[in-house]
Amino acid sequence: MKRQSGSWDAGTHRGAKRFASNRVVMPCVLKFLTPEALASAIIGKGGAAIAQMRERTQARMSLTEHNELFPGTDSRVLTASASESSQLVELSRLIIDKVIEAAGDAQGDLRLSILVPKAAVGGLIGKGGANIKQLRETSAAKISIAEAAGQGPAAEQVVSMTGTRMALEMIMEEVNKQALGFCDEFRPIVRALSAVRDMTNSPLVKRKEI
């Protein structure tokens, strides 16, 4: 498959919507690890496939350069952001279509890896591992979670899943739910910082000349 060059940003909107007051509304975000075959399938010939996915979901999508791989992997990072989690659920289904296309086999087990904030991973695992145990049993999929890269609740962990199409869709719906909870948790902080920025940029605020 022909390699695509350069990074791709197929969104027509900013990653975060802004009100008239210019305050940021934190979007829902998902990050996928994409080996070369999957990245090529997602982009498509002349960028047609990624443009179609963007149009269908109204999500913003950007892919790192060929030489910008996630540490310890052979994968580029596809970042998708949208104002509603339902958009990312739909996008996840389209990405799984591309996993099947890249694998060339819809019958065997599929593999997909994503980056999830540490705080959201905690919700995915659940108290005493109850949530992830139930998810494994319900989906019959293999789910592995790597150690966090970095510190703090926003540090990311690689969540890898192997199973049928239906299993992957089930897991991605749960990941979306946990990621949305993480987004909501930090939304007040983002709004507070935006308010401070707006106040600082206000023409009513006198600035001392140096």
mmCIF file of the C-alpha atoms, coordinates in Angstrom:
data_MODEL
# 
_entry.id   MODEL 
# 
loop_
_atom_site.group_PDB 
_atom_site.id 
_atom_site.type_symbol 
_atom_site.label_atom_id 
_atom_site.label_alt_id 
_atom_site.label_comp_id 
_atom_site.label_asym_id 
_atom_site.label_entity_id 
_atom_site.label_seq_id 
_atom_site.pdbx_PDB_ins_code 
_atom_site.Cartn_x 
_atom_site.Cartn_y 
_atom_site.Cartn_z 
_atom_site.occupancy 
_atom_site.B_iso_or_equiv 
_atom_site.pdbx_formal_charge 
_atom_site.auth_seq_id 
_atom_site.auth_comp_id 
_atom_site.auth_asym_id 
_atom_site.auth_atom_id 
_atom_site.pdbx_PDB_model_num 
ATOM 1   C CA . MET A 1 1   ? 0.000   0.000   0.000  1.00 0.00 ? 1   MET A CA 1 
ATOM 2   C CA . LYS A 1 2   ? 1.325   3.395   -0.964 1.00 0.00 ? 2   LYS A CA 1 
ATOM 3   C CA . ARG A 1 3   ? 2.603   5.451   1.949  1.00 0.00 ? 3   ARG A CA 1 
ATOM 4   C CA . GLN A 1 4   ? 1.025   8.809   2.533  1.00 0.00 ? 4   GLN A CA 1 
ATOM 5   C CA . SER A 1 5   ? 3.328   11.705  3.279  1.00 0.00 ? 5   SER A CA 1 
ATOM 6   C CA . GLY A 1 6   ? 3.007   14.392  5.878  1.00 0.00 ? 6   GLY A CA 1 
ATOM 7   C CA . SER A 1 7   ? 0.694   14.820  8.821  1.00 0.00 ? 7   SER A CA 1 
ATOM 8   C CA . TRP A 1 8   ? -3.044  15.089  8.378  1.00 0.00 ? 8   TRP A CA 1 
ATOM 9   C CA . ASP A 1 9   ? -5.466  17.468  10.053 1.00 0.00 ? 9   ASP A CA 1 
ATOM 10  C CA . ALA A 1 10  ? -8.843  16.785  8.490  1.00 0.00 ? 10  ALA A CA 1 
ATOM 11  C CA . GLY A 1 11  ? -11.011 18.953  10.714 1.00 0.00 ? 11  GLY A CA 1 
ATOM 12  C CA . THR A 1 12  ? -12.771 22.083  9.605  1.00 0.00 ? 12  THR A CA 1 
ATOM 13  C CA . HIS A 1 13  ? -13.419 23.264  13.145 1.00 0.00 ? 13  HIS A CA 1 
ATOM 14  C CA . ARG A 1 14  ? -11.218 24.032  16.124 1.00 0.00 ? 14  ARG A CA 1 
ATOM 15  C CA . GLY A 1 15  ? -10.690 21.166  18.554 1.00 0.00 ? 15  GLY A CA 1 
ATOM 16  C CA . ALA A 1 16  ? -12.571 23.131  21.202 1.00 0.00 ? 16  ALA A CA 1 
ATOM 17  C CA . LYS A 1 17  ? -15.734 25.073  20.455 1.00 0.00 ? 17  LYS A CA 1 
ATOM 18  C CA . ARG A 1 18  ? -15.915 28.633  21.725 1.00 0.00 ? 18  ARG A CA 1 
ATOM 19  C CA . PHE A 1 19  ? -18.873 30.682  22.862 1.00 0.00 ? 19  PHE A CA 1 
ATOM 20  C CA . ALA A 1 20  ? -19.255 34.335  21.904 1.00 0.00 ? 20  ALA A CA 1 
ATOM 21  C CA . SER A 1 21  ? -17.415 35.141  25.119 1.00 0.00 ? 21  SER A CA 1 
ATOM 22  C CA . ASN A 1 22  ? -14.466 33.142  23.723 1.00 0.00 ? 22  ASN A CA 1 
ATOM 23  C CA . ARG A 1 23  ? -14.564 30.665  26.602 1.00 0.00 ? 23  ARG A CA 1 
ATOM 24  C CA . VAL A 1 24  ? -13.373 27.191  25.755 1.00 0.00 ? 24  VAL A CA 1 
ATOM 25  C CA . VAL A 1 25  ? -15.683 24.184  25.867 1.00 0.00 ? 25  VAL A CA 1 
ATOM 26  C CA . MET A 1 26  ? -13.447 21.177  26.358 1.00 0.00 ? 26  MET A CA 1 
ATOM 27  C CA . PRO A 1 27  ? -14.074 18.602  23.593 1.00 0.00 ? 27  PRO A CA 1 
ATOM 28  C CA . CYS A 1 28  ? -14.307 14.846  23.859 1.00 0.00 ? 28  CYS A CA 1 
ATOM 29  C CA . VAL A 1 29  ? -11.027 13.319  22.700 1.00 0.00 ? 29  VAL A CA 1 
ATOM 30  C CA . LEU A 1 30  ? -9.875  9.869   21.617 1.00 0.00 ? 30  LEU A CA 1 
ATOM 31  C CA . LYS A 1 31  ? -6.372  8.836   20.565 1.00 0.00 ? 31  LYS A CA 1 
ATOM 32  C CA . PHE A 1 32  ? -5.699  5.752   18.452 1.00 0.00 ? 32  PHE A CA 1 
ATOM 33  C CA . LEU A 1 33  ? -2.348  4.053   17.834 1.00 0.00 ? 33  LEU A CA 1 
ATOM 34  C CA . THR A 1 34  ? -2.107  3.406   14.108 1.00 0.00 ? 34  THR A CA 1 
ATOM 35  C CA . PRO A 1 35  ? 0.539   1.140   12.544 1.00 0.00 ? 35  PRO A CA 1 
ATOM 36  C CA . GLU A 1 36  ? 1.426   2.096   8.969  1.00 0.00 ? 36  GLU A CA 1 
ATOM 37  C CA . ALA A 1 37  ? -1.125  -0.208  7.304  1.00 0.00 ? 37  ALA A CA 1 
ATOM 38  C CA . LEU A 1 38  ? -3.941  1.159   9.461  1.00 0.00 ? 38  LEU A CA 1 
ATOM 39  C CA . ALA A 1 39  ? -2.801  4.768   9.035  1.00 0.00 ? 39  ALA A CA 1 
ATOM 40  C CA . SER A 1 40  ? -2.808  4.345   5.246  1.00 0.00 ? 40  SER A CA 1 
ATOM 41  C CA . ALA A 1 41  ? -6.296  2.803   5.320  1.00 0.00 ? 41  ALA A CA 1 
ATOM 42  C CA . ILE A 1 42  ? -7.592  5.668   7.465  1.00 0.00 ? 42  ILE A CA 1 
ATOM 43  C CA . ILE A 1 43  ? -6.126  8.352   5.186  1.00 0.00 ? 43  ILE A CA 1 
ATOM 44  C CA . GLY A 1 44  ? -7.150  6.676   1.944  1.00 0.00 ? 44  GLY A CA 1 
ATOM 45  C CA . LYS A 1 45  ? -6.152  7.671   -1.563 1.00 0.00 ? 45  LYS A CA 1 
ATOM 46  C CA . GLY A 1 46  ? -5.512  11.390  -1.659 1.00 0.00 ? 46  GLY A CA 1 
ATOM 47  C CA . GLY A 1 47  ? -6.984  11.749  1.826  1.00 0.00 ? 47  GLY A CA 1 
ATOM 48  C CA . ALA A 1 48  ? -10.442 10.683  0.638  1.00 0.00 ? 48  ALA A CA 1 
ATOM 49  C CA . ALA A 1 49  ? -11.141 8.208   3.446  1.00 0.00 ? 49  ALA A CA 1 
ATOM 50  C CA . ILE A 1 50  ? -10.228 10.495  6.335  1.00 0.00 ? 50  ILE A CA 1 
ATOM 51  C CA . ALA A 1 51  ? -12.183 13.347  4.749  1.00 0.00 ? 51  ALA A CA 1 
ATOM 52  C CA . GLN A 1 52  ? -15.233 11.091  4.485  1.00 0.00 ? 52  GLN A CA 1 
ATOM 53  C CA . MET A 1 53  ? -14.941 10.064  8.146  1.00 0.00 ? 53  MET A CA 1 
ATOM 54  C CA . ARG A 1 54  ? -14.623 13.689  9.201  1.00 0.00 ? 54  ARG A CA 1 
ATOM 55  C CA . GLU A 1 55  ? -17.674 14.633  7.142  1.00 0.00 ? 55  GLU A CA 1 
ATOM 56  C CA . ARG A 1 56  ? -19.751 11.760  8.512  1.00 0.00 ? 56  ARG A CA 1 
ATOM 57  C CA . THR A 1 57  ? -18.894 12.308  12.188 1.00 0.00 ? 57  THR A CA 1 
ATOM 58  C CA . GLN A 1 58  ? -18.091 16.049  12.202 1.00 0.00 ? 58  GLN A CA 1 
ATOM 59  C CA . ALA A 1 59  ? -15.027 15.190  14.287 1.00 0.00 ? 59  ALA A CA 1 
ATOM 60  C CA . ARG A 1 60  ? -11.617 16.765  13.944 1.00 0.00 ? 60  ARG A CA 1 
ATOM 61  C CA . MET A 1 61  ? -8.887  14.236  13.113 1.00 0.00 ? 61  MET A CA 1 
ATOM 62  C CA . SER A 1 62  ? -5.119  14.698  13.011 1.00 0.00 ? 62  SER A CA 1 
ATOM 63  C CA . LEU A 1 63  ? -2.367  12.145  12.456 1.00 0.00 ? 63  LEU A CA 1 
ATOM 64  C CA . THR A 1 64  ? 1.283   12.512  13.445 1.00 0.00 ? 64  THR A CA 1 
ATOM 65  C CA . GLU A 1 65  ? 4.092   12.393  10.879 1.00 0.00 ? 65  GLU A CA 1 
ATOM 66  C CA . HIS A 1 66  ? 5.670   9.114   9.723  1.00 0.00 ? 66  HIS A CA 1 
ATOM 67  C CA . ASN A 1 67  ? 8.655   9.640   11.999 1.00 0.00 ? 67  ASN A CA 1 
ATOM 68  C CA . GLU A 1 68  ? 6.570   10.721  14.993 1.00 0.00 ? 68  GLU A CA 1 
ATOM 69  C CA . LEU A 1 69  ? 5.789   7.343   16.540 1.00 0.00 ? 69  LEU A CA 1 
ATOM 70  C CA . PHE A 1 70  ? 4.444   6.726   20.009 1.00 0.00 ? 70  PHE A CA 1 
ATOM 71  C CA . PRO A 1 71  ? 7.399   5.625   22.205 1.00 0.00 ? 71  PRO A CA 1 
ATOM 72  C CA . GLY A 1 72  ? 8.000   1.886   22.203 1.00 0.00 ? 72  GLY A CA 1 
ATOM 73  C CA . THR A 1 73  ? 5.683   1.253   19.244 1.00 0.00 ? 73  THR A CA 1 
ATOM 74  C CA . ASP A 1 74  ? 5.668   1.362   15.448 1.00 0.00 ? 74  ASP A CA 1 
ATOM 75  C CA . SER A 1 75  ? 2.475   3.423   15.490 1.00 0.00 ? 75  SER A CA 1 
ATOM 76  C CA . ARG A 1 76  ? 1.575   6.987   14.677 1.00 0.00 ? 76  ARG A CA 1 
ATOM 77  C CA . VAL A 1 77  ? -1.019  8.705   16.864 1.00 0.00 ? 77  VAL A CA 1 
ATOM 78  C CA . LEU A 1 78  ? -4.422  9.601   15.457 1.00 0.00 ? 78  LEU A CA 1 
ATOM 79  C CA . THR A 1 79  ? -6.144  12.216  17.625 1.00 0.00 ? 79  THR A CA 1 
ATOM 80  C CA . ALA A 1 80  ? -9.874  12.708  17.193 1.00 0.00 ? 80  ALA A CA 1 
ATOM 81  C CA . SER A 1 81  ? -11.915 15.374  18.977 1.00 0.00 ? 81  SER A CA 1 
ATOM 82  C CA . ALA A 1 82  ? -15.600 16.217  18.905 1.00 0.00 ? 82  ALA A CA 1 
ATOM 83  C CA . SER A 1 83  ? -18.157 18.151  20.920 1.00 0.00 ? 83  SER A CA 1 
ATOM 84  C CA . GLU A 1 84  ? -20.278 15.048  21.623 1.00 0.00 ? 84  GLU A CA 1 
ATOM 85  C CA . SER A 1 85  ? -19.221 11.560  22.718 1.00 0.00 ? 85  SER A CA 1 
ATOM 86  C CA . SER A 1 86  ? -21.713 10.037  20.247 1.00 0.00 ? 86  SER A CA 1 
ATOM 87  C CA . GLN A 1 87  ? -19.582 11.419  17.413 1.00 0.00 ? 87  GLN A CA 1 
ATOM 88  C CA . LEU A 1 88  ? -16.554 9.527   18.718 1.00 0.00 ? 88  LEU A CA 1 
ATOM 89  C CA . VAL A 1 89  ? -18.590 6.341   19.183 1.00 0.00 ? 89  VAL A CA 1 
ATOM 90  C CA . GLU A 1 90  ? -19.490 6.548   15.494 1.00 0.00 ? 90  GLU A CA 1 
ATOM 91  C CA . LEU A 1 91  ? -15.886 7.358   14.581 1.00 0.00 ? 91  LEU A CA 1 
ATOM 92  C CA . SER A 1 92  ? -14.680 4.336   16.568 1.00 0.00 ? 92  SER A CA 1 
ATOM 93  C CA . ARG A 1 93  ? -16.911 2.106   14.431 1.00 0.00 ? 93  ARG A CA 1 
ATOM 94  C CA . LEU A 1 94  ? -15.425 3.614   11.282 1.00 0.00 ? 94  LEU A CA 1 
ATOM 95  C CA . ILE A 1 95  ? -11.890 3.098   12.618 1.00 0.00 ? 95  ILE A CA 1 
ATOM 96  C CA . ILE A 1 96  ? -12.719 -0.559  13.312 1.00 0.00 ? 96  ILE A CA 1 
ATOM 97  C CA . ASP A 1 97  ? -13.848 -0.813  9.661  1.00 0.00 ? 97  ASP A CA 1 
ATOM 98  C CA . LYS A 1 98  ? -10.359 0.371   8.712  1.00 0.00 ? 98  LYS A CA 1 
ATOM 99  C CA . VAL A 1 99  ? -8.762  -2.160  11.098 1.00 0.00 ? 99  VAL A CA 1 
ATOM 100 C CA . ILE A 1 100 ? -10.615 -4.877  9.160  1.00 0.00 ? 100 ILE A CA 1 
ATOM 101 C CA . GLU A 1 101 ? -9.517  -3.335  5.847  1.00 0.00 ? 101 GLU A CA 1 
ATOM 102 C CA . ALA A 1 102 ? -5.872  -3.176  6.951  1.00 0.00 ? 102 ALA A CA 1 
ATOM 103 C CA . ALA A 1 103 ? -5.972  -6.758  8.265  1.00 0.00 ? 103 ALA A CA 1 
ATOM 104 C CA . GLY A 1 104 ? -7.644  -8.019  5.097  1.00 0.00 ? 104 GLY A CA 1 
ATOM 105 C CA . ASP A 1 105 ? -9.750  -10.432 7.173  1.00 0.00 ? 105 ASP A CA 1 
ATOM 106 C CA . ALA A 1 106 ? -13.064 -9.725  8.878  1.00 0.00 ? 106 ALA A CA 1 
ATOM 107 C CA . GLN A 1 107 ? -13.361 -13.243 10.307 1.00 0.00 ? 107 GLN A CA 1 
ATOM 108 C CA . GLY A 1 108 ? -10.328 -13.414 12.602 1.00 0.00 ? 108 GLY A CA 1 
ATOM 109 C CA . ASP A 1 109 ? -9.666  -11.503 15.811 1.00 0.00 ? 109 ASP A CA 1 
ATOM 110 C CA . LEU A 1 110 ? -8.983  -7.807  15.367 1.00 0.00 ? 110 LEU A CA 1 
ATOM 111 C CA . ARG A 1 111 ? -6.496  -5.741  17.361 1.00 0.00 ? 111 ARG A CA 1 
ATOM 112 C CA . LEU A 1 112 ? -6.821  -2.089  18.279 1.00 0.00 ? 112 LEU A CA 1 
ATOM 113 C CA . SER A 1 113 ? -4.741  0.053   20.643 1.00 0.00 ? 113 SER A CA 1 
ATOM 114 C CA . ILE A 1 114 ? -5.713  3.425   22.052 1.00 0.00 ? 114 ILE A CA 1 
ATOM 115 C CA . LEU A 1 115 ? -4.310  6.031   24.447 1.00 0.00 ? 115 LEU A CA 1 
ATOM 116 C CA . VAL A 1 116 ? -6.462  6.716   27.498 1.00 0.00 ? 116 VAL A CA 1 
ATOM 117 C CA . PRO A 1 117 ? -5.875  9.246   30.323 1.00 0.00 ? 117 PRO A CA 1 
ATOM 118 C CA . LYS A 1 118 ? -4.841  7.547   33.557 1.00 0.00 ? 118 LYS A CA 1 
ATOM 119 C CA . ALA A 1 119 ? -7.884  8.915   35.387 1.00 0.00 ? 119 ALA A CA 1 
ATOM 120 C CA . ALA A 1 120 ? -10.225 7.428   32.776 1.00 0.00 ? 120 ALA A CA 1 
ATOM 121 C CA . VAL A 1 121 ? -8.382  4.090   32.944 1.00 0.00 ? 121 VAL A CA 1 
ATOM 122 C CA . GLY A 1 122 ? -9.232  3.974   36.640 1.00 0.00 ? 122 GLY A CA 1 
ATOM 123 C CA . GLY A 1 123 ? -12.921 4.103   35.756 1.00 0.00 ? 123 GLY A CA 1 
ATOM 124 C CA . LEU A 1 124 ? -12.440 1.498   33.050 1.00 0.00 ? 124 LEU A CA 1 
ATOM 125 C CA . ILE A 1 125 ? -10.841 -0.897  35.531 1.00 0.00 ? 125 ILE A CA 1 
ATOM 126 C CA . GLY A 1 126 ? -13.299 -0.183  38.340 1.00 0.00 ? 126 GLY A CA 1 
ATOM 127 C CA . LYS A 1 127 ? -13.039 -0.927  42.043 1.00 0.00 ? 127 LYS A CA 1 
ATOM 128 C CA . GLY A 1 128 ? -10.976 -4.047  42.546 1.00 0.00 ? 128 GLY A CA 1 
ATOM 129 C CA . GLY A 1 129 ? -10.933 -4.584  38.766 1.00 0.00 ? 129 GLY A CA 1 
ATOM 130 C CA . ALA A 1 130 ? -14.687 -5.310  38.715 1.00 0.00 ? 130 ALA A CA 1 
ATOM 131 C CA . ASN A 1 131 ? -15.506 -3.236  35.618 1.00 0.00 ? 131 ASN A CA 1 
ATOM 132 C CA . ILE A 1 132 ? -12.772 -4.579  33.371 1.00 0.00 ? 132 ILE A CA 1 
ATOM 133 C CA . LYS A 1 133 ? -13.452 -8.135  34.522 1.00 0.00 ? 133 LYS A CA 1 
ATOM 134 C CA . GLN A 1 134 ? -17.096 -7.793  33.520 1.00 0.00 ? 134 GLN A CA 1 
ATOM 135 C CA . LEU A 1 135 ? -16.118 -6.166  30.209 1.00 0.00 ? 135 LEU A CA 1 
ATOM 136 C CA . ARG A 1 136 ? -13.750 -9.038  29.425 1.00 0.00 ? 136 ARG A CA 1 
ATOM 137 C CA . GLU A 1 137 ? -16.422 -11.606 30.234 1.00 0.00 ? 137 GLU A CA 1 
ATOM 138 C CA . THR A 1 138 ? -19.172 -9.825  28.296 1.00 0.00 ? 138 THR A CA 1 
ATOM 139 C CA . SER A 1 139 ? -17.083 -9.097  25.195 1.00 0.00 ? 139 SER A CA 1 
ATOM 140 C CA . ALA A 1 140 ? -14.908 -12.243 25.329 1.00 0.00 ? 140 ALA A CA 1 
ATOM 141 C CA . ALA A 1 141 ? -12.041 -9.965  24.277 1.00 0.00 ? 141 ALA A CA 1 
ATOM 142 C CA . LYS A 1 142 ? -8.482  -9.749  25.534 1.00 0.00 ? 142 LYS A CA 1 
ATOM 143 C CA . ILE A 1 143 ? -7.797  -6.362  27.127 1.00 0.00 ? 143 ILE A CA 1 
ATOM 144 C CA . SER A 1 144 ? -4.356  -5.268  28.315 1.00 0.00 ? 144 SER A CA 1 
ATOM 145 C CA . ILE A 1 145 ? -3.372  -1.977  29.932 1.00 0.00 ? 145 ILE A CA 1 
ATOM 146 C CA . ALA A 1 146 ? 0.217   -0.697  29.915 1.00 0.00 ? 146 ALA A CA 1 
ATOM 147 C CA . GLU A 1 147 ? 1.848   1.388   32.621 1.00 0.00 ? 147 GLU A CA 1 
ATOM 148 C CA . ALA A 1 148 ? 1.208   5.129   32.468 1.00 0.00 ? 148 ALA A CA 1 
ATOM 149 C CA . ALA A 1 149 ? 3.607   7.286   30.482 1.00 0.00 ? 149 ALA A CA 1 
ATOM 150 C CA . GLY A 1 150 ? 4.168   10.326  32.683 1.00 0.00 ? 150 GLY A CA 1 
ATOM 151 C CA . GLN A 1 151 ? 2.677   11.587  35.923 1.00 0.00 ? 151 GLN A CA 1 
ATOM 152 C CA . GLY A 1 152 ? -0.689  12.976  36.976 1.00 0.00 ? 152 GLY A CA 1 
ATOM 153 C CA . PRO A 1 153 ? -4.281  12.079  36.010 1.00 0.00 ? 153 PRO A CA 1 
ATOM 154 C CA . ALA A 1 154 ? -3.752  13.254  32.421 1.00 0.00 ? 154 ALA A CA 1 
ATOM 155 C CA . ALA A 1 155 ? -0.826  10.835  31.905 1.00 0.00 ? 155 ALA A CA 1 
ATOM 156 C CA . GLU A 1 156 ? -1.758  8.367   29.188 1.00 0.00 ? 156 GLU A CA 1 
ATOM 157 C CA . GLN A 1 157 ? -1.853  4.579   29.181 1.00 0.00 ? 157 GLN A CA 1 
ATOM 158 C CA . VAL A 1 158 ? -1.977  2.252   26.184 1.00 0.00 ? 158 VAL A CA 1 
ATOM 159 C CA . VAL A 1 159 ? -5.118  0.121   26.231 1.00 0.00 ? 159 VAL A CA 1 
ATOM 160 C CA . SER A 1 160 ? -4.919  -2.765  23.744 1.00 0.00 ? 160 SER A CA 1 
ATOM 161 C CA . MET A 1 161 ? -7.858  -4.970  22.822 1.00 0.00 ? 161 MET A CA 1 
ATOM 162 C CA . THR A 1 162 ? -8.118  -8.114  20.722 1.00 0.00 ? 162 THR A CA 1 
ATOM 163 C CA . GLY A 1 163 ? -11.426 -9.654  19.714 1.00 0.00 ? 163 GLY A CA 1 
ATOM 164 C CA . THR A 1 164 ? -14.308 -9.600  17.270 1.00 0.00 ? 164 THR A CA 1 
ATOM 165 C CA . ARG A 1 165 ? -15.709 -6.464  15.713 1.00 0.00 ? 165 ARG A CA 1 
ATOM 166 C CA . MET A 1 166 ? -18.636 -6.527  18.141 1.00 0.00 ? 166 MET A CA 1 
ATOM 167 C CA . ALA A 1 167 ? -16.250 -6.920  21.091 1.00 0.00 ? 167 ALA A CA 1 
ATOM 168 C CA . LEU A 1 168 ? -14.132 -3.944  20.017 1.00 0.00 ? 168 LEU A CA 1 
ATOM 169 C CA . GLU A 1 169 ? -17.223 -1.780  19.547 1.00 0.00 ? 169 GLU A CA 1 
ATOM 170 C CA . MET A 1 170 ? -18.443 -2.725  23.033 1.00 0.00 ? 170 MET A CA 1 
ATOM 171 C CA . ILE A 1 171 ? -15.100 -1.842  24.608 1.00 0.00 ? 171 ILE A CA 1 
ATOM 172 C CA . MET A 1 172 ? -14.855 1.460   22.731 1.00 0.00 ? 172 MET A CA 1 
ATOM 173 C CA . GLU A 1 173 ? -18.304 2.506   23.959 1.00 0.00 ? 173 GLU A CA 1 
ATOM 174 C CA . GLU A 1 174 ? -17.147 1.935   27.544 1.00 0.00 ? 174 GLU A CA 1 
ATOM 175 C CA . VAL A 1 175 ? -13.880 3.798   26.901 1.00 0.00 ? 175 VAL A CA 1 
ATOM 176 C CA . ASN A 1 176 ? -15.864 6.722   25.488 1.00 0.00 ? 176 ASN A CA 1 
ATOM 177 C CA . LYS A 1 177 ? -18.055 6.789   28.586 1.00 0.00 ? 177 LYS A CA 1 
ATOM 178 C CA . GLN A 1 178 ? -15.043 6.860   30.913 1.00 0.00 ? 178 GLN A CA 1 
ATOM 179 C CA . ALA A 1 179 ? -13.215 9.456   28.803 1.00 0.00 ? 179 ALA A CA 1 
ATOM 180 C CA . LEU A 1 180 ? -16.305 11.685  28.876 1.00 0.00 ? 180 LEU A CA 1 
ATOM 181 C CA . GLY A 1 181 ? -16.366 11.462  32.672 1.00 0.00 ? 181 GLY A CA 1 
ATOM 182 C CA . PHE A 1 182 ? -12.703 12.503  32.745 1.00 0.00 ? 182 PHE A CA 1 
ATOM 183 C CA . CYS A 1 183 ? -13.478 15.404  30.416 1.00 0.00 ? 183 CYS A CA 1 
ATOM 184 C CA . ASP A 1 184 ? -16.366 16.575  32.622 1.00 0.00 ? 184 ASP A CA 1 
ATOM 185 C CA . GLU A 1 185 ? -14.194 16.346  35.749 1.00 0.00 ? 185 GLU A CA 1 
ATOM 186 C CA . PHE A 1 186 ? -11.641 18.802  34.378 1.00 0.00 ? 186 PHE A CA 1 
ATOM 187 C CA . ARG A 1 187 ? -14.085 21.061  32.497 1.00 0.00 ? 187 ARG A CA 1 
ATOM 188 C CA . PRO A 1 188 ? -14.524 23.531  35.438 1.00 0.00 ? 188 PRO A CA 1 
ATOM 189 C CA . ILE A 1 189 ? -10.749 23.987  35.646 1.00 0.00 ? 189 ILE A CA 1 
ATOM 190 C CA . VAL A 1 190 ? -10.518 24.756  31.925 1.00 0.00 ? 190 VAL A CA 1 
ATOM 191 C CA . ARG A 1 191 ? -13.398 27.229  32.158 1.00 0.00 ? 191 ARG A CA 1 
ATOM 192 C CA . ALA A 1 192 ? -11.812 28.945  35.165 1.00 0.00 ? 192 ALA A CA 1 
ATOM 193 C CA . LEU A 1 193 ? -8.525  29.349  33.299 1.00 0.00 ? 193 LEU A CA 1 
ATOM 194 C CA . SER A 1 194 ? -10.416 30.674  30.278 1.00 0.00 ? 194 SER A CA 1 
ATOM 195 C CA . ALA A 1 195 ? -12.210 33.230  32.462 1.00 0.00 ? 195 ALA A CA 1 
ATOM 196 C CA . VAL A 1 196 ? -8.883  34.443  33.843 1.00 0.00 ? 196 VAL A CA 1 
ATOM 197 C CA . ARG A 1 197 ? -7.521  34.737  30.314 1.00 0.00 ? 197 ARG A CA 1 
ATOM 198 C CA . ASP A 1 198 ? -10.585 36.678  29.161 1.00 0.00 ? 198 ASP A CA 1 
ATOM 199 C CA . MET A 1 199 ? -10.248 39.075  32.098 1.00 0.00 ? 199 MET A CA 1 
ATOM 200 C CA . THR A 1 200 ? -6.561  39.582  31.359 1.00 0.00 ? 200 THR A CA 1 
ATOM 201 C CA . ASN A 1 201 ? -7.271  40.310  27.686 1.00 0.00 ? 201 ASN A CA 1 
ATOM 202 C CA . SER A 1 202 ? -10.168 42.660  28.449 1.00 0.00 ? 202 SER A CA 1 
ATOM 203 C CA . PRO A 1 203 ? -9.699  46.274  27.241 1.00 0.00 ? 203 PRO A CA 1 
ATOM 204 C CA . LEU A 1 204 ? -10.967 47.369  30.666 1.00 0.00 ? 204 LEU A CA 1 
ATOM 205 C CA . VAL A 1 205 ? -7.883  45.940  32.321 1.00 0.00 ? 205 VAL A CA 1 
ATOM 206 C CA . LYS A 1 206 ? -5.140  48.561  32.513 1.00 0.00 ? 206 LYS A CA 1 
ATOM 207 C CA . ARG A 1 207 ? -1.681  47.263  31.731 1.00 0.00 ? 207 ARG A CA 1 
ATOM 208 C CA . LYS A 1 208 ? 1.424   48.815  33.169 1.00 0.00 ? 208 LYS A CA 1 
ATOM 209 C CA . GLU A 1 209 ? 3.888   49.891  30.528 1.00 0.00 ? 209 GLU A CA 1 
ATOM 210 C CA . ILE A 1 210 ? 7.448   48.701  31.146 1.00 0.00 ? 210 ILE A CA 1 
# 
